[in-house]
Structure formats: C-alpha cells, structure tokens
Coordinates of C-alpha atoms and ligand atoms in Angstrom, one line a residue:
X48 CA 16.5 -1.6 -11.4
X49 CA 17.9 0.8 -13.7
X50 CA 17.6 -0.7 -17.0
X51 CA 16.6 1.7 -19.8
X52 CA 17.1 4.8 -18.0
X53 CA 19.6 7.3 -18.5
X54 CA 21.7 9.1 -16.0
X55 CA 24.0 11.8 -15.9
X56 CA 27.1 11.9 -13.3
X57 CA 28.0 14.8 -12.4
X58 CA 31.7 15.0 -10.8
X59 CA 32.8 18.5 -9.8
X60 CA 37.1 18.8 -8.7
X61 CA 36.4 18.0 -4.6
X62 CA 38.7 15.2 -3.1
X63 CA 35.9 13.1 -3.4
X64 CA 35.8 13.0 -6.5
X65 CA 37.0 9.2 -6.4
X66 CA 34.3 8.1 -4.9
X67 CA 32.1 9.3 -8.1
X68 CA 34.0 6.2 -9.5
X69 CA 32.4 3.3 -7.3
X70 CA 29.5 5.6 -7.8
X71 CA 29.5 5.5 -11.6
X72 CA 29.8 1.3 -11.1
X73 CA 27.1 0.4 -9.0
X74 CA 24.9 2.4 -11.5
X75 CA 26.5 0.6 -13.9
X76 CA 25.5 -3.0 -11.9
X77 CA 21.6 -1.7 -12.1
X78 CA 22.1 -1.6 -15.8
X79 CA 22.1 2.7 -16.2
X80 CA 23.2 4.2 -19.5
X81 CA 25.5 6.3 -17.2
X82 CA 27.0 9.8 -19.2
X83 CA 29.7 10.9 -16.4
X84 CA 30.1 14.4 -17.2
X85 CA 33.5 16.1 -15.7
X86 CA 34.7 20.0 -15.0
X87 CA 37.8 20.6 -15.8
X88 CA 38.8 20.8 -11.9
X89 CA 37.3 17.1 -11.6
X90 CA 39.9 16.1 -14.2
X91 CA 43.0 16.9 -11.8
X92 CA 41.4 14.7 -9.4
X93 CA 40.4 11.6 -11.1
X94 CA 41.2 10.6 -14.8
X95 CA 38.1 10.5 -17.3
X96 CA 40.0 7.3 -18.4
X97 CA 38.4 5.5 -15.1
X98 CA 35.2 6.5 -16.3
X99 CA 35.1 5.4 -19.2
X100 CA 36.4 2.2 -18.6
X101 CA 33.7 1.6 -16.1
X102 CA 30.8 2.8 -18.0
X103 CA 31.4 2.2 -21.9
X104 CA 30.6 5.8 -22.3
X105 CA 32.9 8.6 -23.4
X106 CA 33.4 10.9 -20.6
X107 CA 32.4 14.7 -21.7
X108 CA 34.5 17.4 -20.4
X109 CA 34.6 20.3 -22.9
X110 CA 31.7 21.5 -24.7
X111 CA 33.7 22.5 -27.5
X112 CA 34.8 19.0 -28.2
X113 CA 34.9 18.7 -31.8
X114 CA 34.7 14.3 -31.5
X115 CA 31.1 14.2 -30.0
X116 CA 28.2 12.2 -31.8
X117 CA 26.1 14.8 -31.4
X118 CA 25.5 18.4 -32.8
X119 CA 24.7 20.0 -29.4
X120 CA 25.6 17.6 -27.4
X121 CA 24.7 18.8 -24.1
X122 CA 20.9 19.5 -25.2
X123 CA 20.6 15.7 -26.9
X124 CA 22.2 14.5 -23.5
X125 CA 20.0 16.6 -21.3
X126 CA 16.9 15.4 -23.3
X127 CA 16.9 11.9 -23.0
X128 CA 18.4 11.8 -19.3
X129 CA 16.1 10.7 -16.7
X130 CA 17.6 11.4 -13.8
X131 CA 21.4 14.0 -13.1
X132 CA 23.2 13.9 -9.9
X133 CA 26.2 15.9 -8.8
X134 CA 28.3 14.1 -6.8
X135 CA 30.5 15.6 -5.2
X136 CA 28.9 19.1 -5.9
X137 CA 31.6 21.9 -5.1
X138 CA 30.3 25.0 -3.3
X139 CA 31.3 26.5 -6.9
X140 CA 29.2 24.4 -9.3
X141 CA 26.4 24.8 -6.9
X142 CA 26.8 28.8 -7.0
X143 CA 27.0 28.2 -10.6
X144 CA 23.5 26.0 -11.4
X145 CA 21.9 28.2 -8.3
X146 CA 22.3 31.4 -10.9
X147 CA 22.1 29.7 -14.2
X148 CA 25.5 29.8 -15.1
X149 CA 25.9 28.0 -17.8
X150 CA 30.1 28.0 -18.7
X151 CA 31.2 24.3 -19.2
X152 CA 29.7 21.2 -20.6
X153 CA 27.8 19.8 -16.9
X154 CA 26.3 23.5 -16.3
X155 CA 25.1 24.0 -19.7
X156 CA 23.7 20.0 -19.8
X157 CA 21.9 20.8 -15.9
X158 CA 20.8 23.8 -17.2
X159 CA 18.9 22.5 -20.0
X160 CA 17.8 19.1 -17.9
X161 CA 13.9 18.9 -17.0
X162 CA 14.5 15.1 -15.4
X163 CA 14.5 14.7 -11.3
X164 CA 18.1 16.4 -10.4
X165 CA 20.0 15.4 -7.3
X166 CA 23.3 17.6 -5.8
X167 CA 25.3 15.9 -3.4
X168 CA 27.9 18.9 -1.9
X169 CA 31.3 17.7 -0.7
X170 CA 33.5 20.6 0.6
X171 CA 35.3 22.3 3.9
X172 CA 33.1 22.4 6.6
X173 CA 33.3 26.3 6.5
X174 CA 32.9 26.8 3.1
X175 CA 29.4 24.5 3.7
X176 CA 28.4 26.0 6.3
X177 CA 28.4 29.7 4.7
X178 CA 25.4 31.1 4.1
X179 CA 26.2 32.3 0.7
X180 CA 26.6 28.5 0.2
X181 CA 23.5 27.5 2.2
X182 CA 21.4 30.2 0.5
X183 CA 22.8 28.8 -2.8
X184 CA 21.5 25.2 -1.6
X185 CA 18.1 26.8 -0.6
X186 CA 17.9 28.3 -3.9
X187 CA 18.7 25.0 -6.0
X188 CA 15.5 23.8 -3.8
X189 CA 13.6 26.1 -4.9
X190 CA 14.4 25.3 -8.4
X191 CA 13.3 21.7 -8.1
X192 CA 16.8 20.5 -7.0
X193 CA 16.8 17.3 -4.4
X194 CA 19.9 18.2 -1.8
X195 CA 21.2 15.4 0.0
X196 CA 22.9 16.3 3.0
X197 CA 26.6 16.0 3.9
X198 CA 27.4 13.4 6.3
X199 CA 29.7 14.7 9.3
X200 CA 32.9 13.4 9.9
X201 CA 36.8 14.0 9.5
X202 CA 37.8 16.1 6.1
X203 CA 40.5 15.9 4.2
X204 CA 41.3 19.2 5.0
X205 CA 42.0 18.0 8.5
X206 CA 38.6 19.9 9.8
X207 CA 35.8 17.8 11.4
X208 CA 32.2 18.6 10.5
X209 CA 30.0 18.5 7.8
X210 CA 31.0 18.4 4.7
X211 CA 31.6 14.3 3.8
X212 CA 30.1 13.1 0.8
X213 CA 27.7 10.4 1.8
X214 CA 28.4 6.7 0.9
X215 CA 28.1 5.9 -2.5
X216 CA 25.4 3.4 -1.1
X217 CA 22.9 5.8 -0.2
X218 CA 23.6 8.3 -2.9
X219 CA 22.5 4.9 -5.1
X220 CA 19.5 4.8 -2.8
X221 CA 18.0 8.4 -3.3
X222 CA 18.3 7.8 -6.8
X223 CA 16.5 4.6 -6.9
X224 CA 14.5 6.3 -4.9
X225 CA 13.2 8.9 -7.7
X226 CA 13.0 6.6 -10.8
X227 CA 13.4 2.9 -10.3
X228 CA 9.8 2.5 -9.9
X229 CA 6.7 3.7 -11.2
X230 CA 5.0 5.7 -7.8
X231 CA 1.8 3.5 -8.0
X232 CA 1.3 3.7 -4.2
X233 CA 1.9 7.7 -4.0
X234 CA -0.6 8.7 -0.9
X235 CA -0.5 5.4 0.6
X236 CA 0.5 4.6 4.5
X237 CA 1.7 1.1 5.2
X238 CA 3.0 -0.8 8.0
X239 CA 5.2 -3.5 7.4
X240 CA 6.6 -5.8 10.4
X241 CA 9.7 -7.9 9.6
X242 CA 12.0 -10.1 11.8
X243 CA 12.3 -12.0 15.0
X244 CA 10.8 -11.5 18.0
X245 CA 12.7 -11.9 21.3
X246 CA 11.3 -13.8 24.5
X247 CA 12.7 -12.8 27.4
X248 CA 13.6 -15.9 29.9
X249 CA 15.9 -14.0 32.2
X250 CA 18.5 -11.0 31.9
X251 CA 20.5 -12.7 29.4
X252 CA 18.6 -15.5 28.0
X253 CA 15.6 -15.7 25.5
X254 CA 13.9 -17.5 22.9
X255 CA 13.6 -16.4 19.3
X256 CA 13.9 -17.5 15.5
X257 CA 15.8 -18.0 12.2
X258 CA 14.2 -14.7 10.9
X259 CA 17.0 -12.7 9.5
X260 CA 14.0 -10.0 8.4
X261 CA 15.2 -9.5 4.6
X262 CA 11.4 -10.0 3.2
X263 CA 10.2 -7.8 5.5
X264 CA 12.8 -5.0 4.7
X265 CA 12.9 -5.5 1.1
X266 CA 8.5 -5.1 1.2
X267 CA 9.5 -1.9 2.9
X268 CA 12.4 -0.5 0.8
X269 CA 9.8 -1.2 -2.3
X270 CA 7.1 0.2 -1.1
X271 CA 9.1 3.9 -0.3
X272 CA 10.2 3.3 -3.6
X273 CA 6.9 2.9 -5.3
X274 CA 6.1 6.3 -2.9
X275 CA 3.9 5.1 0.0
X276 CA 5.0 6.5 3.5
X277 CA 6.2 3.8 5.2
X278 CA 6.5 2.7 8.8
X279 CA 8.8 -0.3 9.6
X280 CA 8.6 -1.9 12.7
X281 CA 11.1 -4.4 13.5
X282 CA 12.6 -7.2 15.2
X283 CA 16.4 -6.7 15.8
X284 CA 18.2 -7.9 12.8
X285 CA 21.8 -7.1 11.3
X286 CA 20.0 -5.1 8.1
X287 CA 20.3 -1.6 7.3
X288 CA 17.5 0.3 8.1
X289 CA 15.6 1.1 4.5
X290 CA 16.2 4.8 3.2
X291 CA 13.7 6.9 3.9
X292 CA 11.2 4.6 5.8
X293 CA 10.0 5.1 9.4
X294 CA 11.9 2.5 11.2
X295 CA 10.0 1.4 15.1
X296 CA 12.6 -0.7 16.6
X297 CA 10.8 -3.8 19.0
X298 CA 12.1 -6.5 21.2
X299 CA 9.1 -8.9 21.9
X300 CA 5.4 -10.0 20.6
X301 CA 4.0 -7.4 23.5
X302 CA 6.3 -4.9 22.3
X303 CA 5.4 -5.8 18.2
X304 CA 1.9 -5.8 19.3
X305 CA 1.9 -2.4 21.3
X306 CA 3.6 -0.7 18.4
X307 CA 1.5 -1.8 16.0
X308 CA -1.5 -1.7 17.2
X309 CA -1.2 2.1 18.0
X310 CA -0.4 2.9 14.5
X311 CA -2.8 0.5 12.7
X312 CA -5.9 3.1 12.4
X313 CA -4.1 5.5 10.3
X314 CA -3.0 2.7 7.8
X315 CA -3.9 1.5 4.5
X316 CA -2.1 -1.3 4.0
X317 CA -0.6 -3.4 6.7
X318 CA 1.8 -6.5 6.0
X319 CA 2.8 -8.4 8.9
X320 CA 6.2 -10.5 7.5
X321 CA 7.6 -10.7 10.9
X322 CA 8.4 -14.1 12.4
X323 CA 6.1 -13.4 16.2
X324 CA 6.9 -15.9 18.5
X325 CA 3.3 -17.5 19.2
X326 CA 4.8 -18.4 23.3
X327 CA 6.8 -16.7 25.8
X328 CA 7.4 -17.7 28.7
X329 CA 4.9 -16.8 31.7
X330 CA 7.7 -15.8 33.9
X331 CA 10.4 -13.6 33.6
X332 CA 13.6 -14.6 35.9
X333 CA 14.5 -11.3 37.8
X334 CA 17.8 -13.0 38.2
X335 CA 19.7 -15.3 35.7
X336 CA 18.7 -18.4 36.3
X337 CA 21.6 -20.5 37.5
X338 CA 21.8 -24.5 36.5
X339 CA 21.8 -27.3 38.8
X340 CA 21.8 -31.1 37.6
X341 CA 18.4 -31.1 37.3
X342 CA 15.8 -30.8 34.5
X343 CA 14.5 -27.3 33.7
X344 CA 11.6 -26.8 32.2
X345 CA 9.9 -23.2 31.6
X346 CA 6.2 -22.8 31.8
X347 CA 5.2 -20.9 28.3
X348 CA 1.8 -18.6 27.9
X349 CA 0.6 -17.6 24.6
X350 CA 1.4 -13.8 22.7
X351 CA -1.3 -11.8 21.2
X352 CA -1.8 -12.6 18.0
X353 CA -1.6 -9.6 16.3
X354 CA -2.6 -10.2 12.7
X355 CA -5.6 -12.0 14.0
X356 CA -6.4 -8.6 16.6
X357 CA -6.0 -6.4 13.1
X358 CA -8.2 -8.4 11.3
X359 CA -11.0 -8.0 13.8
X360 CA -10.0 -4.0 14.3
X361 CA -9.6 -3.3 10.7
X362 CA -11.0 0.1 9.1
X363 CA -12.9 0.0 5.9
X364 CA -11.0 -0.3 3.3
X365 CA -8.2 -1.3 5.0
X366 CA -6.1 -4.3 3.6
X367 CA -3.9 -6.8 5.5
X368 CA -1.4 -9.3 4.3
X369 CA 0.1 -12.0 6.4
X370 CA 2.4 -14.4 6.2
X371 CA 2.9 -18.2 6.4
X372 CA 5.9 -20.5 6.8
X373 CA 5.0 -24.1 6.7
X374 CA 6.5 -27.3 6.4
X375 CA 3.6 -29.6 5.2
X376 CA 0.3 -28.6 3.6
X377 CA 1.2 -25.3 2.7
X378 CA -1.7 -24.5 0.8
X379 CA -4.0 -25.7 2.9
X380 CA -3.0 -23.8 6.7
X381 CA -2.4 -20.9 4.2
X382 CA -6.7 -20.8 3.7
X383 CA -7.5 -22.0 7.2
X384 CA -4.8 -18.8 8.6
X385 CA -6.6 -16.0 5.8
X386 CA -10.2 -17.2 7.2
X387 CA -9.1 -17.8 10.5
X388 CA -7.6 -14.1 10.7
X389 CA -9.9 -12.5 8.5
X390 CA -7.1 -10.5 6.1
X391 CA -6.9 -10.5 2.6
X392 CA -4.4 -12.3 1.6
X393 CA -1.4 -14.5 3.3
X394 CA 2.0 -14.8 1.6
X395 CA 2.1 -18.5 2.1
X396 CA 6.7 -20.3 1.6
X397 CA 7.3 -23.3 2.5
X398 CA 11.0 -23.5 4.3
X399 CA 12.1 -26.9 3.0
X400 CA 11.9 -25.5 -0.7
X401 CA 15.9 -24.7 -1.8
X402 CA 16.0 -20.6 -2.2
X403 CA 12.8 -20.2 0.1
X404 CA 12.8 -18.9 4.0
X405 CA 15.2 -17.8 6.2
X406 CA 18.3 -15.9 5.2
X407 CA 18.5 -16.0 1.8
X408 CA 18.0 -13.1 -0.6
X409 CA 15.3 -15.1 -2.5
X410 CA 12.0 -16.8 -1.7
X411 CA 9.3 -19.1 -3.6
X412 CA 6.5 -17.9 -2.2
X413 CA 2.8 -18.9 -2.9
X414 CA -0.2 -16.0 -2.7
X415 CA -3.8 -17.1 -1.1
X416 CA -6.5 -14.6 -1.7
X417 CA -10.1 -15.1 -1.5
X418 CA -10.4 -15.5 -5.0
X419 CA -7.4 -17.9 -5.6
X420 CA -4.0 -18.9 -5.2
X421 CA -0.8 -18.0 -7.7
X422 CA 2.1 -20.1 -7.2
X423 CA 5.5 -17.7 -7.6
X424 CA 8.6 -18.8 -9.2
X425 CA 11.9 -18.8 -7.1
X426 CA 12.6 -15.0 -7.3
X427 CA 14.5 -12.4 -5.3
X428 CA 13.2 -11.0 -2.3
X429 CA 12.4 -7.9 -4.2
X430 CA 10.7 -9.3 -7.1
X431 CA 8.9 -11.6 -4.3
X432 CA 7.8 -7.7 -2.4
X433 CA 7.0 -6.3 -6.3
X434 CA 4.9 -9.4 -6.6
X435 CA 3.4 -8.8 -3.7
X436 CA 2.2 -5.1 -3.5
X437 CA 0.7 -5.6 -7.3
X438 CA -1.7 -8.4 -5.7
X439 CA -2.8 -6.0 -2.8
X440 CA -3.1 -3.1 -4.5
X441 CA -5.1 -4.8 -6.9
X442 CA -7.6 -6.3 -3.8
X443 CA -7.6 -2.4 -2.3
X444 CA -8.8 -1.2 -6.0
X445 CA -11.7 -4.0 -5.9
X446 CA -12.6 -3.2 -2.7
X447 CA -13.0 0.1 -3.2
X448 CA -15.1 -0.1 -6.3
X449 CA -17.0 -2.4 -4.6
X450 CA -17.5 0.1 -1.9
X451 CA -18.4 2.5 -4.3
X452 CA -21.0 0.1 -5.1
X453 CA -22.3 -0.3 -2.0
X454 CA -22.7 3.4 -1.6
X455 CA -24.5 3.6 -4.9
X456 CA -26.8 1.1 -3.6
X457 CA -27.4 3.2 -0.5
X458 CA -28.2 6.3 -2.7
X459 CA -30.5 4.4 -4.6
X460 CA -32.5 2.7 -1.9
X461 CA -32.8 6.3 0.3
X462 CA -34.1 7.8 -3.1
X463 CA -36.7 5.2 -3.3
Ligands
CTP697 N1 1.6 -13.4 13.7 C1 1.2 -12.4 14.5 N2 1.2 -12.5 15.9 C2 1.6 -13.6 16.5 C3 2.0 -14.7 15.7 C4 2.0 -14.6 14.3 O1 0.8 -11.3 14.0 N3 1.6 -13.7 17.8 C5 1.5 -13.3 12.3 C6 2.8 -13.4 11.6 O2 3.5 -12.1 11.5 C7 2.5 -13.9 10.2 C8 1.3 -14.8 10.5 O3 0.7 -14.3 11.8 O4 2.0 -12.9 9.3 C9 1.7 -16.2 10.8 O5 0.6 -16.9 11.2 P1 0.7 -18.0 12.4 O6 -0.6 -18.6 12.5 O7 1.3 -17.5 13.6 O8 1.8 -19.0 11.8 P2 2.6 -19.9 12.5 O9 3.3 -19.2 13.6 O10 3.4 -20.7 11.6 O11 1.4 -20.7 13.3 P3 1.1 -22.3 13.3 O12 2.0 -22.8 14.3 O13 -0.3 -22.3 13.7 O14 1.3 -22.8 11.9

C-alpha cells in the first residue's frame, strides 16, 4: 500500500522506543522507503543498528554527520518525504516542534517537512496530562500536526493512565489512512453491511452462516481510506472493527434491516456485502427447547429483504451495490437479482471457485452492471473492494451527468 512513498520515523528516547522497531517493519512490509530518524536520547534506548537492519536505510542521528549522501541532508530528506510520524513523541520533542526548535537532525527535518505529519506521545501519565504538555499538543494541531491519542493502561513507570503508545497496528493504520490512497471519495457517505446474520430459535440456539465478514470490512476500511465517511453495520464477526469507520453492531435480518433502513436517506452509496439470512424462524422459544425422541421441525417465515426495500426507497442519485454468492449460473441469478432489486450493480462469486467466498482473504468476484459484466481475477479482498468502488463511482459520475442532462432538458423545455 506503501510502495513509492517515503516516510520518516521519528523515535524520540521514551521506553517505547522498541516498539518504533516493529513499527519501522510493518512499514517496511507495505514496501515504504522508511528514513528512521533518532535523538540522541532514542539511542540509549534502542540501537540505530536495529534500524537499519530492518529498513536498508542508514539511521540519521546527528546533523553534523560528515558520511551522509546529501549536502543538507535534512532539507533533501524533508523534501521528498510524504508522510513523518513521531513515535513515541516525548513531552520534550513535542515542546520542541510546538516552538520551532530546530536543534538536532528530526527537529530540523520536521521543521522543514510540508508532507501530512503524525505525533504519537508516549510518556508518564503526569507529564501528559500537564497542560504545558497539552497546550503544546493543541498547538502542534494548530500547526497542521495529526495527534494520535495515548492509549491508557499500565506504564513503565509503574503509574496507570494515559500515556501508552498505541499498537504499532493502528499507528500503521492512521498512516495508511493519510496517503495509501488517492481521497477520490472525499464528501461521500456510504453504508456498507458485512457478515452473518443470527436467527434466533431459542435462548441459546440459532441459525446463521459461513460469513466471516472480511469483504464487507475490507469495502469499509477502503472506503475511509479513499475519505468517504463511513458507517459499518455488522453481523458479529471475530474482525477488528476498521479505523475510523462508524461501526452499528446487529444481531438479526430485523435488526440489519432496522439499522439500515434508518440511515439509508442520508447516503450516497450503499453496499450491502452482508450474508442476510432470507428465513427465521416464526417463533421464538421463550424457553430452550428441550429434546425428546421425536422429530423437530421449526416452522420458518421470510426476513425483509433489505436490498430489494432500498432499491424501491432509493434517493436520486443514490447508488446501491449488492452482492451474490452462487453455486450454479452465476451470471445469470446475478442479472435476474440487479433487475429484480432495482440497484446498480451486484458483486456476483461463486463459492465453489478455489480463493473465492467465505473466509479467505481473497475473492474472484464477477461485476453485473446494466451495461455489462467484467469478470475479476482471483485477487485480495482489498483489491476485490478497490475494484469495486472504481465501478460505482464511475455509475454515480454517469448518473449524475445524466442528471444534469435531464435538468438541461427541463430548462430547455420551460424556456420554450
Ligand atoms: N439481502 C438483503 N436482505 C435479505 C437477504 C439478502 O439485503 N433478507 C442482500 C444481501 O446482502 C446481498 C443480496 O441481497 O447483497 C443477496 O441476494 P439474495 O437474493 O438474497 O441472494 P441469496 O440469498 O443467495 O438468494 P437466492 O437464494 O435467491 O439465491
């Protein structure tokens, strides 16, 4: 996701400094030219040896390094980054960038950066919570910085509050976040369902699917990252909830249907990836239902379908993607399902296809418009949600010249 783009690490002398190592690696693993940059402090805690191992880079500490490649090296560096984070940030360096003090090699380099900048602070609760620190913070803000919160938890001081340097994870998230993609769906709202839904047949029984909800989430994680606001509602499923998406957590098709019905009005794009159960059962047992040597059977009544109630409530201009998992004829009860349910397109894999369907982290997915169909290779769920948002963001930009059509039309015939 990184490839091509630069970024500076910034690792300040905080206890967490190690971390900035696993950090430095995972940036590595999206295939970022990472520059770690060190203070002097950082040094004590990790070795720039580590570094450099894990990035191929030399790790700059001094800016009066006589063995650099460049002639002002922090400038050069500063020029061609595209993103610098500070992680851990010390309540020091942050004083320091907050006034433009500019004394070592990662001060002068942030000082001269115009990229997106990220500061991650890592330090005693108290010295956090100062407001000499937290004015510091506000100020950084104000200068275009991105803060990312502290988590709370047990320092190595031996205080407990706030103060923990987030998991690497997420750190890697908010950058991803500011340049893996382009923002090509800035200003956009879109609801994206994903997962199973749960039938209730008694207190502790229902019925449900394979759905593991990893299309779903990965639609929703791309389109935060491509900048839409994004509301996620979901069966339960073991994933993480995607960073910085509105997560609505459901049980059942009613539930599903409730949630996203109430929010479909102030959407643009709505993509319904969630596997809805079709039945549930028409009774719910107020008791668990205890066995006996005969038979059971349980009578079953049909869910709303709720892509079919969007496509006969949709607003102008609204576009709706649905999906399809078939067996046989996949093509074929692809069309019938877009016509049938009057959306725009229908995201059509067939299960029995090795590396489609449930569970796996890739999909071979086919796309049924009105105006065609485009066979995908096997991909990664990503790719498959990239894929994805390029075709409907293309059918919103047609429809909405063709609605400026329409309009011209109108202006025409009332001049007449
Ligand atoms: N869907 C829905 N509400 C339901 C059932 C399905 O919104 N109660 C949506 C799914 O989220 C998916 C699409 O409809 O986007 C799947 O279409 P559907 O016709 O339900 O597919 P199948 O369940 O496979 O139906 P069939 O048994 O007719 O093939």
């Amino acid at each position: 996701m990184l490839s091509g783009k630069t970024v500076i690490l910034g690792v300040t002398g905080s206890i967490a400094a190690y971390k900035a190592a696993n950090l430095a690696s995972m940036l590595k693993k999206q295939h970022a030219d990472v520059q770690v940059i060190m203070t002097k402090n950082a040094a004590n805690f990790i070795h720039p040896i580590t570094f450099e191992q894990l990035t191929g880079n030399k790790c700059l500490i001094d800016t009066f390094d006589r063995n650099f490649q460049f002639q002002v090296e922090h400038v050069s560096l500063a020029k061609r980054a595209d993103l610098a984070i500070v992680a851990p940030a010390t309540a020091n360096v942050i004083a320091k960038l907050a006034h433009g003090i500019a004394d070592d090699m990662l001060t002068t380099t942030l000082l001269a950066c115009t990229c997106p900048k990220l500061i991650a602070p890592a330090m005693n609760t108290r010295m956090y919570e100062n407001p000499i620190t937290q004015d510091n913070l506000a100020a950084l803000c104000r200068y275009g910085f991105r803060v990312i919160e502290p988590t709370v938890g047990h320092l190595a001081c031996g205080d407990t509050g706030a103060g923990k340097l987030p998991p690497e994870s997420l750190l890697l998230e908010c950058m991803l976040d500011e340049i893996a993609l382009e923002k090509d769906m800035a200003g956009l709202r879109v609801l994206v369902t994903a997962g199973p839904t749960m039938e209730a047949i008694d207190p502790v029984r229902f019925i449900s699917n394979h759905s593991t909800g990893k299309m779903g989430y990965a639609l929703a994680r791309t389109c935060r990252r491509r900048g839409a606001e994004v509301t996620l509602v979901s069966g339960r499923t073991q994933l993480e909830a995607p960073f910085g998406v509105t997560m609505v957590p459901v049980t059942s098709a009613q539930e599903m249907f409730e949630s996203v019905s109430a929010r479909a009005a102030d959407q643009d794009i709505i993509i319904k990836a969630a596997a809805v159960a079709d039945y549930r059962p028409a009774q719910i047992a107020e008791n668990k239902l205890k066995k006996s040597d005969d038979d059971l059977s349980i009578r079953l009544e049909r869910t709303t379908d709720i892509l079919a109630w969007l496509g006969a409530h949709r607003r102008s201009g609204q576009v709706l993607c649905g999906f399809a998992m078939e067996t046989e004829h996949l093509v074929e009860h692809a069309k019938e399902k877009l016509a049938k349910k009057h959306v725009d397109m229908i995201a059509a894999n067939n299960v029995k296809v090795p590396g489609a369907g449930f569970g796996t982290d890739t999909n071979v997915v086919t796309l049924i418009t009105q105006s065609g169909t485009r066979e995908l290779a096997l991909m990664s769920k990503d790719q498959v949600a990239g894929e994805i948002l390029d075709e409907l963001l293309a059918i919103r930009k047609r429809s909405q010249s063709d609605c400026g059509a329409d309009v011209e039309e109108i202006i025409k015939y009332e001049m007449l």
